Amino acid sequence: MPWPGVDPVSGEPLHIDTALPWFHRGKVYFFASESTRDCFAAMTGSSTHEVKRAPPVGPAAPDVRTIRSPSIQRRP
């Protein structure tokens, strides 16, 4: 579903389910793809300290069972 009232600057459609949020100087920007985020970072001169990826939400969020250390998992 497209975001109402949001015009894609890159020409790529921006969808709620796949938009990538990034924070830069106190504002939140949404990108349709990693490449558009990279272009933004290059144009603004953003360093990795200024532009930080927001934690994933929804289907893109990691499953906590996949990030546990094998040493703390119980064996059947």
Short mmCIF file of C-alpha atoms in Angstrom, two decimals:
data_model
loop_
_atom_site.label_atom_id
_atom_site.label_comp_id
_atom_site.label_asym_id
_atom_site.label_seq_id
_atom_site.Cartn_x
_atom_site.Cartn_y
_atom_site.Cartn_z
CA MET A 1 0.00 0.00 0.00
CA PRO A 2 1.55 3.38 -0.98
CA TRP A 3 1.97 6.04 1.68
CA PRO A 4 -0.74 8.70 1.14
CA GLY A 5 0.59 12.19 0.51
CA VAL A 6 4.20 11.05 0.05
CA ASP A 7 5.79 11.58 -3.34
CA PRO A 8 8.83 9.42 -4.04
CA VAL A 9 11.83 11.59 -4.85
CA SER A 10 13.76 8.71 -6.35
CA GLY A 11 10.96 7.60 -8.65
CA GLU A 12 10.63 4.36 -6.69
CA PRO A 13 7.24 3.76 -5.05
CA LEU A 14 7.36 3.98 -1.27
CA HIS A 15 5.33 1.23 0.42
CA ILE A 16 4.52 0.92 4.12
CA ASP A 17 5.62 -2.71 4.29
CA THR A 18 9.05 -2.17 2.74
CA ALA A 19 10.04 1.43 3.57
CA LEU A 20 13.41 1.77 5.29
CA PRO A 21 13.44 4.34 8.13
CA TRP A 22 16.68 6.26 8.84
CA PHE A 23 17.44 9.00 11.34
CA HIS A 24 19.52 12.04 10.36
CA ARG A 25 20.02 15.14 12.50
CA GLY A 26 16.84 14.67 14.51
CA LYS A 27 14.57 13.82 11.57
CA VAL A 28 13.25 10.53 10.26
CA TYR A 29 13.52 9.82 6.54
CA PHE A 30 12.01 6.85 4.72
CA PHE A 31 13.62 5.23 1.70
CA ALA A 32 12.30 2.77 -0.86
CA SER A 33 15.67 0.98 -1.09
CA GLU A 34 19.19 0.84 0.33
CA SER A 35 20.51 2.52 -2.83
CA THR A 36 18.31 5.59 -2.31
CA ARG A 37 19.50 5.77 1.32
CA ASP A 38 23.10 5.59 0.13
CA CYS A 39 22.50 8.43 -2.34
CA PHE A 40 21.00 10.54 0.46
CA ALA A 41 23.97 9.85 2.71
CA ALA A 42 26.39 10.80 -0.08
CA MET A 43 24.53 14.03 -0.91
CA THR A 44 24.30 15.16 2.71
CA GLY A 45 27.79 14.03 3.66
CA SER A 46 26.27 11.90 6.42
CA SER A 47 28.68 9.76 8.33
CA THR A 48 27.75 6.47 9.94
CA HIS A 49 27.49 8.38 13.23
CA GLU A 50 24.89 10.78 11.84
CA VAL A 51 22.71 8.33 9.92
CA LYS A 52 21.57 5.32 11.89
CA ARG A 53 19.32 2.49 10.80
CA ALA A 54 16.13 2.15 12.81
CA PRO A 55 15.44 -1.28 14.25
CA PRO A 56 13.44 -3.46 11.87
CA VAL A 57 9.73 -3.94 12.48
CA GLY A 58 7.13 -6.29 11.12
CA PRO A 59 8.15 -9.15 8.85
CA ALA A 60 11.70 -7.77 8.49
CA ALA A 61 12.36 -7.97 12.25
CA PRO A 62 14.77 -10.72 13.26
CA ASP A 63 13.38 -13.75 15.03
CA VAL A 64 14.90 -13.71 18.51
CA ARG A 65 15.27 -17.48 18.40
CA THR A 66 17.76 -17.12 15.56
CA ILE A 67 20.07 -14.72 17.42
CA ARG A 68 20.52 -16.60 20.71
CA SER A 69 23.90 -18.01 21.42
CA PRO A 70 24.05 -21.80 20.89
CA SER A 71 25.72 -22.13 24.30
CA ILE A 72 22.58 -20.92 26.10
CA GLN A 73 20.06 -22.98 24.17
CA ARG A 74 18.67 -25.99 25.97
CA ARG A 75 19.08 -29.31 24.33
CA PRO A 76 16.10 -31.66 24.11
#
